[in-house]
Coordinates of C-alpha atoms and ligand atoms in Angstrom, one line a residue:
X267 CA 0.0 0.0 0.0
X268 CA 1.4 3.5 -0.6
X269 CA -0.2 6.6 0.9
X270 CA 0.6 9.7 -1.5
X271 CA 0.7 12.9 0.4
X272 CA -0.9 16.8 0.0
X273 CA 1.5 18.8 -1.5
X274 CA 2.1 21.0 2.1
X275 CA 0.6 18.5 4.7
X276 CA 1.6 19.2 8.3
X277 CA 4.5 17.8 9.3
X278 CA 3.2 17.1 12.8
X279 CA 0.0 15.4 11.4
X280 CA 2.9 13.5 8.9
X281 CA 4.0 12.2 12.1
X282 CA 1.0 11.4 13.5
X283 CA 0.6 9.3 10.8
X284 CA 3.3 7.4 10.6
X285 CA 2.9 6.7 14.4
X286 CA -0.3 5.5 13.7
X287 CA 1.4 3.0 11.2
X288 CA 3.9 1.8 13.2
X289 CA 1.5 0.9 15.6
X290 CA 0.0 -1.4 13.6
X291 CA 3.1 -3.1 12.8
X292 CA 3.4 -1.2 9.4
X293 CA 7.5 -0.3 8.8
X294 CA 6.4 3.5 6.7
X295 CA 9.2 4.6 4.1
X296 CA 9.0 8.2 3.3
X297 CA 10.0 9.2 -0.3
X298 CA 10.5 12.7 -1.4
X299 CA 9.9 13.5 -4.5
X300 CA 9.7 16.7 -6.7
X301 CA 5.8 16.3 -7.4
X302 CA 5.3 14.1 -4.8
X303 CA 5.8 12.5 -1.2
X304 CA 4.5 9.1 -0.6
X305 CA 4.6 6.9 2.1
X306 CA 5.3 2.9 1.5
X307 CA 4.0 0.8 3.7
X308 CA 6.1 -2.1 4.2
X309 CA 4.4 -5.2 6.5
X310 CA 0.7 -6.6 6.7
X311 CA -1.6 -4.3 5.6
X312 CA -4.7 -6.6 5.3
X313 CA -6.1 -4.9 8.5
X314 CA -5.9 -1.5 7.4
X315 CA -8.8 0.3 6.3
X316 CA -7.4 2.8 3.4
X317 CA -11.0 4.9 3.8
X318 CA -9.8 5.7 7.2
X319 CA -6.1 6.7 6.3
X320 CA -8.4 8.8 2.5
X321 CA -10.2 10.3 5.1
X322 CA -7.0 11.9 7.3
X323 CA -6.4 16.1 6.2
X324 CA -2.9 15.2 5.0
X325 CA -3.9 12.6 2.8
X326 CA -4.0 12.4 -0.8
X327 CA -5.1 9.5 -2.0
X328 CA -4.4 5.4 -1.0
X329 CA -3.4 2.8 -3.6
X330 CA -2.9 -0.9 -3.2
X331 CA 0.1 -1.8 -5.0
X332 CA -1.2 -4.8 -6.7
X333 CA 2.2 -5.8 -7.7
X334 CA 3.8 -8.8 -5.3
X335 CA 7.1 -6.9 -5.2
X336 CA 6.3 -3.9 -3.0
X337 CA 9.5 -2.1 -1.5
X338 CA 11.2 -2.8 -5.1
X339 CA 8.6 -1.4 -6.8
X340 CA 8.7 2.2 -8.8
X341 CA 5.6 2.5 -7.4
X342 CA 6.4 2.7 -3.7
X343 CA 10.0 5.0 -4.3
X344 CA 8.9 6.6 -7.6
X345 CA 12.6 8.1 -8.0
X346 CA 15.7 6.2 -8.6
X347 CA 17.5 4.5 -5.9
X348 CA 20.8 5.6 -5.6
X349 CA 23.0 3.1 -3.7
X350 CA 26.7 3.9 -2.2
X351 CA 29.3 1.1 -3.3
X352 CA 31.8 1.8 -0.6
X353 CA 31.9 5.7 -1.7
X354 CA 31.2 4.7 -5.1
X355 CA 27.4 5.6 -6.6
X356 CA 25.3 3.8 -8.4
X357 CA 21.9 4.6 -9.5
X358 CA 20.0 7.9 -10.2
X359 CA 22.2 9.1 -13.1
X360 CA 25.8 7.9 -11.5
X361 CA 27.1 5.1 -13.9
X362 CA 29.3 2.5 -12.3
X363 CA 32.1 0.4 -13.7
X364 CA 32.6 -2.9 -12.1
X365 CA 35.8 -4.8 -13.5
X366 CA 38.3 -7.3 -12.4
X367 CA 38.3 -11.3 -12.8
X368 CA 36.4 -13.9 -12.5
X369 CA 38.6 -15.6 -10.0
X370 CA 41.4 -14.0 -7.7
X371 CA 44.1 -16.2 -8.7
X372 CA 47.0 -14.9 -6.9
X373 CA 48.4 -11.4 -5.4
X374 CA 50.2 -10.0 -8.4
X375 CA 47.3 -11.1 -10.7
X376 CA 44.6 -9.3 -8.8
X377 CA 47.0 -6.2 -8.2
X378 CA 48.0 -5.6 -11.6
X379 CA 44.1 -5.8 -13.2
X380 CA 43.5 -3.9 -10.3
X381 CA 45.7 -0.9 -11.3
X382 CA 45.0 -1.4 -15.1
X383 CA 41.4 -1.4 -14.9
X384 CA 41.3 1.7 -12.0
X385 CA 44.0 3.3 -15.0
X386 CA 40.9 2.7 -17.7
X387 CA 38.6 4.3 -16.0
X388 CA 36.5 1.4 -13.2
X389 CA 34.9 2.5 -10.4
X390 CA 34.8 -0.9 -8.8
X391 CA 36.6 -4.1 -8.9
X392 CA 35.7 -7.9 -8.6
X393 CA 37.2 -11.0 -8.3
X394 CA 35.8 -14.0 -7.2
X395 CA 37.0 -15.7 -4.4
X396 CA 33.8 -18.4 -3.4
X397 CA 33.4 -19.5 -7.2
X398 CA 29.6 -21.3 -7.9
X399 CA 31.9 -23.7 -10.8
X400 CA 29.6 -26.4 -12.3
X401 CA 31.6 -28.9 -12.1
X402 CA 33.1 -30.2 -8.7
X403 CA 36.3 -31.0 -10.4
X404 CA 37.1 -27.4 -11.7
X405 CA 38.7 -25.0 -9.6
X406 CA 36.7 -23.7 -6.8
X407 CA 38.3 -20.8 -5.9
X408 CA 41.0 -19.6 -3.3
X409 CA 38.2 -19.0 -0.7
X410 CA 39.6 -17.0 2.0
X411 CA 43.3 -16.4 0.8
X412 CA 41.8 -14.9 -2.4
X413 CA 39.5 -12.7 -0.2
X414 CA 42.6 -11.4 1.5
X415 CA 44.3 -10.8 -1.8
X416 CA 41.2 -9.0 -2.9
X417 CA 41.2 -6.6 0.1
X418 CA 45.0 -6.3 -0.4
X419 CA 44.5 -5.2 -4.3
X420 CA 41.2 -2.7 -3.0
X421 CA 44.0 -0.9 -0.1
X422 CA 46.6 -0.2 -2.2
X423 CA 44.6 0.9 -5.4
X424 CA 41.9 2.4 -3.5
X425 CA 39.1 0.8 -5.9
X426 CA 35.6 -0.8 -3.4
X427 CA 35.3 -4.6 -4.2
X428 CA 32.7 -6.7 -5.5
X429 CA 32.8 -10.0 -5.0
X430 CA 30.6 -13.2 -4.3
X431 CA 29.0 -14.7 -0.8
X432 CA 27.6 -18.5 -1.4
X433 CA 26.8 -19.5 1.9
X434 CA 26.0 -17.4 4.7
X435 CA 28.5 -19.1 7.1
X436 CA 31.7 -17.3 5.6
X437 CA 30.0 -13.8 6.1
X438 CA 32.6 -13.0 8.9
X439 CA 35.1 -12.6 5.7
X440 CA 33.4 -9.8 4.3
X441 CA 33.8 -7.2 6.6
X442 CA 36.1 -5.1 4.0
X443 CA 34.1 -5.9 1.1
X444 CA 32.5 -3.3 -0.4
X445 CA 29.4 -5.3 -2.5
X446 CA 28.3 -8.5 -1.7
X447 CA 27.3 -9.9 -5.4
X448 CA 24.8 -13.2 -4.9
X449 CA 25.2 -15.4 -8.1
X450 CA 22.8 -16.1 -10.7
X451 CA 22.7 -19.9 -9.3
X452 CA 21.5 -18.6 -5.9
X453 CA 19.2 -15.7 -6.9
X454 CA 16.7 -17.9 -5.4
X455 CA 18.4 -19.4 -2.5
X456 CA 16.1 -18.0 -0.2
X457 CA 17.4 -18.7 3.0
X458 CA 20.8 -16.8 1.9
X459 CA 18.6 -13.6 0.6
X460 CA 16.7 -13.6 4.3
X461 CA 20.3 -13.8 5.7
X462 CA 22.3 -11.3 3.7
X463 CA 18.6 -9.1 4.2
X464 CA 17.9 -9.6 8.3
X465 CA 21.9 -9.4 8.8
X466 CA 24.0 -7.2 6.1
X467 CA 23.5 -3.4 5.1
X468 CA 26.4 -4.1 2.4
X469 CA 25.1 -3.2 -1.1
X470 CA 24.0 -6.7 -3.3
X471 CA 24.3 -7.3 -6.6
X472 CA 21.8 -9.4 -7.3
X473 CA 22.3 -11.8 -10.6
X474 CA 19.1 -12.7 -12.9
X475 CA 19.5 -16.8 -12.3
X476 CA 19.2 -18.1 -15.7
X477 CA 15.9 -19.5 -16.0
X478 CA 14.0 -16.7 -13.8
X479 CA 11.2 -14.3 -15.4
X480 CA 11.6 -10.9 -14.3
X481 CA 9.2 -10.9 -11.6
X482 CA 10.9 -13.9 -10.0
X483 CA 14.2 -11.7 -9.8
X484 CA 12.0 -9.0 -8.3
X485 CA 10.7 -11.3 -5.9
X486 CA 14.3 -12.1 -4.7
X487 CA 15.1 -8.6 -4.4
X488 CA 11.7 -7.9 -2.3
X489 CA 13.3 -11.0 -0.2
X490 CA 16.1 -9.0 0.7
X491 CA 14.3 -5.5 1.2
X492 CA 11.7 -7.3 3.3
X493 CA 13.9 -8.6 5.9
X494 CA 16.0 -5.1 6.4
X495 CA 18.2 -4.3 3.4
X496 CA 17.0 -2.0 1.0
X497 CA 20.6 -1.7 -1.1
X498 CA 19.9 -3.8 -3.8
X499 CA 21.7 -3.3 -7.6
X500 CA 19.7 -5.7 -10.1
X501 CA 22.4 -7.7 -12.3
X502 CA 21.0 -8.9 -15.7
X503 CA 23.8 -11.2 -17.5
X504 CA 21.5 -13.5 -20.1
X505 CA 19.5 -16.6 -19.6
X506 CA 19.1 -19.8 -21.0
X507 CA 17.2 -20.4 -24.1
X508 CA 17.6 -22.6 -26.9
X509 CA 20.5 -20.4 -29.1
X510 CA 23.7 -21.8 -28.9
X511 CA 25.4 -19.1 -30.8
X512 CA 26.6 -16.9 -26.8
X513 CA 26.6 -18.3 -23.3
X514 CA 23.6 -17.1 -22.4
X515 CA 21.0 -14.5 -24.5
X516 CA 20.8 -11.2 -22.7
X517 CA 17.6 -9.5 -23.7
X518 CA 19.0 -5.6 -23.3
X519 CA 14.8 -4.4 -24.0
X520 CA 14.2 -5.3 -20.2
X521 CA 16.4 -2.5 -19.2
X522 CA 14.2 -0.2 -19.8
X523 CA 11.2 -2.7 -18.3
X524 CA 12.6 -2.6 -15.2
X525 CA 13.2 1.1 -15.2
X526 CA 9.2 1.3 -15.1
X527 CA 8.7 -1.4 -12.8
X528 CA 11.4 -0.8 -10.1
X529 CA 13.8 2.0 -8.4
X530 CA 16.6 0.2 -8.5
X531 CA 19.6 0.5 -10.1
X532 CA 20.6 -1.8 -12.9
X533 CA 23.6 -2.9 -14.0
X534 CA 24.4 -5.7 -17.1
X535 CA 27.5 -8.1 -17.1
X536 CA 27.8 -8.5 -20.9
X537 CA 30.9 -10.9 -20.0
X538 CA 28.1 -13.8 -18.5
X539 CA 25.7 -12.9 -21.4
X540 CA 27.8 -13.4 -24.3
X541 CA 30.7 -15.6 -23.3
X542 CA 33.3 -14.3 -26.0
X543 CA 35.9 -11.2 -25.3
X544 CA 35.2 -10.2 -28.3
X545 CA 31.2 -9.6 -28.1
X546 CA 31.7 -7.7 -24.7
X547 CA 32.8 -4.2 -26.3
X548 CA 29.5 -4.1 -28.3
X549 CA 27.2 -5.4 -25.8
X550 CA 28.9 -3.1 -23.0
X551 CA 27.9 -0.4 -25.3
X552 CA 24.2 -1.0 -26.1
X553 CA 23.5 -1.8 -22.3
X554 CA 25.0 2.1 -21.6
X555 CA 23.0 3.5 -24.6
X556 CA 19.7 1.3 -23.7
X557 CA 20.4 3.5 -20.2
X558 CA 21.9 0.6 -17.7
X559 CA 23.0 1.7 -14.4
X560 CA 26.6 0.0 -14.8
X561 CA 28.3 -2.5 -16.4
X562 CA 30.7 -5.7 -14.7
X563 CA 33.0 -6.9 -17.2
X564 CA 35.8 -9.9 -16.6
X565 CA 39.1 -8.9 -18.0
X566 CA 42.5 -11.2 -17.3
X567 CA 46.0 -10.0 -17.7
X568 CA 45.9 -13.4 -18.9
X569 CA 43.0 -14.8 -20.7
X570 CA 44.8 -18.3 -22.1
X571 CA 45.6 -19.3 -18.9
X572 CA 42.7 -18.0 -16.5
X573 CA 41.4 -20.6 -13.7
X574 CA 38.1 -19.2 -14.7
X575 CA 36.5 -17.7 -17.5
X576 CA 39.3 -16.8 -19.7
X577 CA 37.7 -16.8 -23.0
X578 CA 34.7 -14.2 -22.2
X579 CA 38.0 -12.0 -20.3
X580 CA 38.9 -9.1 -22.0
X581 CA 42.7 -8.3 -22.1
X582 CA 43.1 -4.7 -20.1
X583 CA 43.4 -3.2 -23.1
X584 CA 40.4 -4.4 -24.8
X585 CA 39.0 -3.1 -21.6
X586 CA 40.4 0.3 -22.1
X587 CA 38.8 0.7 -25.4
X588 CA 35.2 -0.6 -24.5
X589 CA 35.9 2.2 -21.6
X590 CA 36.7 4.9 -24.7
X591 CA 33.3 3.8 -26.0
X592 CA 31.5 3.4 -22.9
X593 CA 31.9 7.0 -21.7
X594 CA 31.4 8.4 -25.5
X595 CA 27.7 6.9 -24.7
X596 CA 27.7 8.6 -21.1
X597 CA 28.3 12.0 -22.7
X598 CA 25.9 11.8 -25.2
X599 CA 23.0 10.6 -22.7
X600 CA 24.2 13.1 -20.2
X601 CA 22.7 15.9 -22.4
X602 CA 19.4 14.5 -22.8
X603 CA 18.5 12.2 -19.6
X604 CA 16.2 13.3 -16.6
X605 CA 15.3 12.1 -13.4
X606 CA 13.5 8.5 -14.7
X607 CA 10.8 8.6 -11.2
X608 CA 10.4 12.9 -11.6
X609 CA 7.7 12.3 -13.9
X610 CA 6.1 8.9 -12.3
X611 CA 2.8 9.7 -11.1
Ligands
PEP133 C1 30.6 -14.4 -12.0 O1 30.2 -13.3 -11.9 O2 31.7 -14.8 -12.1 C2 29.5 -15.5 -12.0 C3 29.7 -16.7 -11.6 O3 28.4 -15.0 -12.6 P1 26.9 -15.7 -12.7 O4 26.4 -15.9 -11.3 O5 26.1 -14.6 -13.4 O6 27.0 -16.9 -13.5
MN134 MN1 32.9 -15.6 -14.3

């Protein structure tokens, strides 16, 4: 349910009212926006009459948000959420580059991608230290040695860290880490989006699992929000379909979908979608014209010989490049983009 306020309703009665929710159990979410202010009401509200909340003086009008995602919908925040990334902003108009590898592999690997990706222009790095592999055989990841390289690489290049939490028990580890990503094979482990919800305030980057619908990544994203964390970056990085041609197929006209349907920030890892170095540059691209949020690219020193990944890697200077482009795009939207929730009603 979202309660939209007058124009100049009394702050005291604003209170009042948001007493009165709390009350009833109702957690109220005040959004401020040019037009508007509107209250979200996050918790059960099957016992609340909206004709009694109509009938208050400060009150607009009451809608039911018929949606089943509530906090993550546009609805309930019409403008963008911006979310920090360890003093890094993404969201609202602030593009973020996430970049690194797939795996940390060792201390001078992660430092020198570190340094030439910061050099080309990211805001962020990853590397993957708790690696989802598919099969049991391949390598798994250095676990926590490659988590303390990863800090290592972030303190002496400055750059926040990305990197990914598979089971709730190693969350001790992740003090220094900037963004806890969640994979697309546990988008809907739901106990681990109750934990990282009820017990993390760290940014997530939530991947699109491979075989969910929108909605269904919604969903987990409301599972976070509902249980206490509201920073939540969407990741979209292809699905499965039938095409054999890329990894994955990316479908870059739900960008702009999910710009209507939620407030939060989305960012597209054309690495995952396309699984070649050499389709990242152009999909990197069309995802910053089609108006993503950010991008995550893999890029290796040394592709050939990556644990992990190495033929979707980009070399660092293919990286650099794509960056040339990227921020060509930037400049040219910058001209012509507003505030995507100013005009949501
Ligand atoms: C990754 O980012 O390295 C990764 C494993 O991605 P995904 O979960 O999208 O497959
Ligand atoms: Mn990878």
């Amino acid at each position: 349910m979202i309660i939209v306020l007058k124009k100049d309703a009394d702050p005291v009665q604003v209170t009042n009212l948001t007493a009165l929710l709390e009350s009833k159990n109702i957690k109220p979410h005040i959004s401020t926006g040019e037009m508007q202010t509107v209250i979200g009401c996050v918790g059960d509200v099957t016992h609340i009459d909206p004709t009694l909340i109509e009938a208050l003086d400060v009150v607009e009008s009451v809608q039911r948000i018929q949606e089943p995602y509530k906090a993550a919908n546009r609805k309930f925040h019409p403008l963008d959420s911006v979310i920090d990334c360890g003093g890094v902003k993404i969201g609202g108009g602030a593009f973020g580059v996430i970049a690194g590898p797939c795996s940390v592999e060792s201390d001078e690997q992660i430092l020198s991608i570190a340094q030439a990706v910061k050099a080309a222009g990211a805001s962020l790095l990853r590397g993957g230290a708790f690696k989802p592999r598919t099969s049991p055989y391949a390598f798994q990841g250095l676990g926590a040695e490659g988590l303390r390289m990863l800090i290592a690489a972030k303190k002496e290049t400055g750059l926040p860290i990305v990197t990914e939490l598979m089971d709730f028990k190693n969350i001790d580890l992740f003090n220094d880490v900037d963004v806890i990503q969640i994979g697309a094979r546990n988008m809907q482990n739901y106990n681990l989006l109750k934990e990282v919800g009820a017990h993390s305030k760290k940014p997530i980057l939530l991947k699109h699992s491979m075989s969910a619908t929108v909605q269904e990544h919604l969903m987990s994203a409301e599972y976070i929000m509902a249980n206490g964390n509201e920073n939540v970056i969407l990741c979209e990085r292809g699905i499965r379909t039938f095409e054999t041609m890329l990894r994955n197929t990316l479908d870059l006209g739900l960008i702009p979908v999910l710009h209507r349907l939620t407030h939060l920030p989305v960012v597209v890892d054309p690495s995952h979608a396309t699984g070649y170095a050499n389709m990242v540059d152009p999909v990197a691209v069309a995802a910053t014209a089609i108006g993503a949020d950010g991008i995550m690219i893999e890029v290796h020193n040394d592709p050939p010989h990556a644990r992990c990944d190495g033929v979707q890697s980009q070399t660092p200077a293919m990286f650099a490049e794509t960056m040339t482009r990227v921020r060509a795009i930037r400049e040219t939207l910058a001209d012509t983009q507003t505030q995507r929730g100013a005009s949501c009603a």
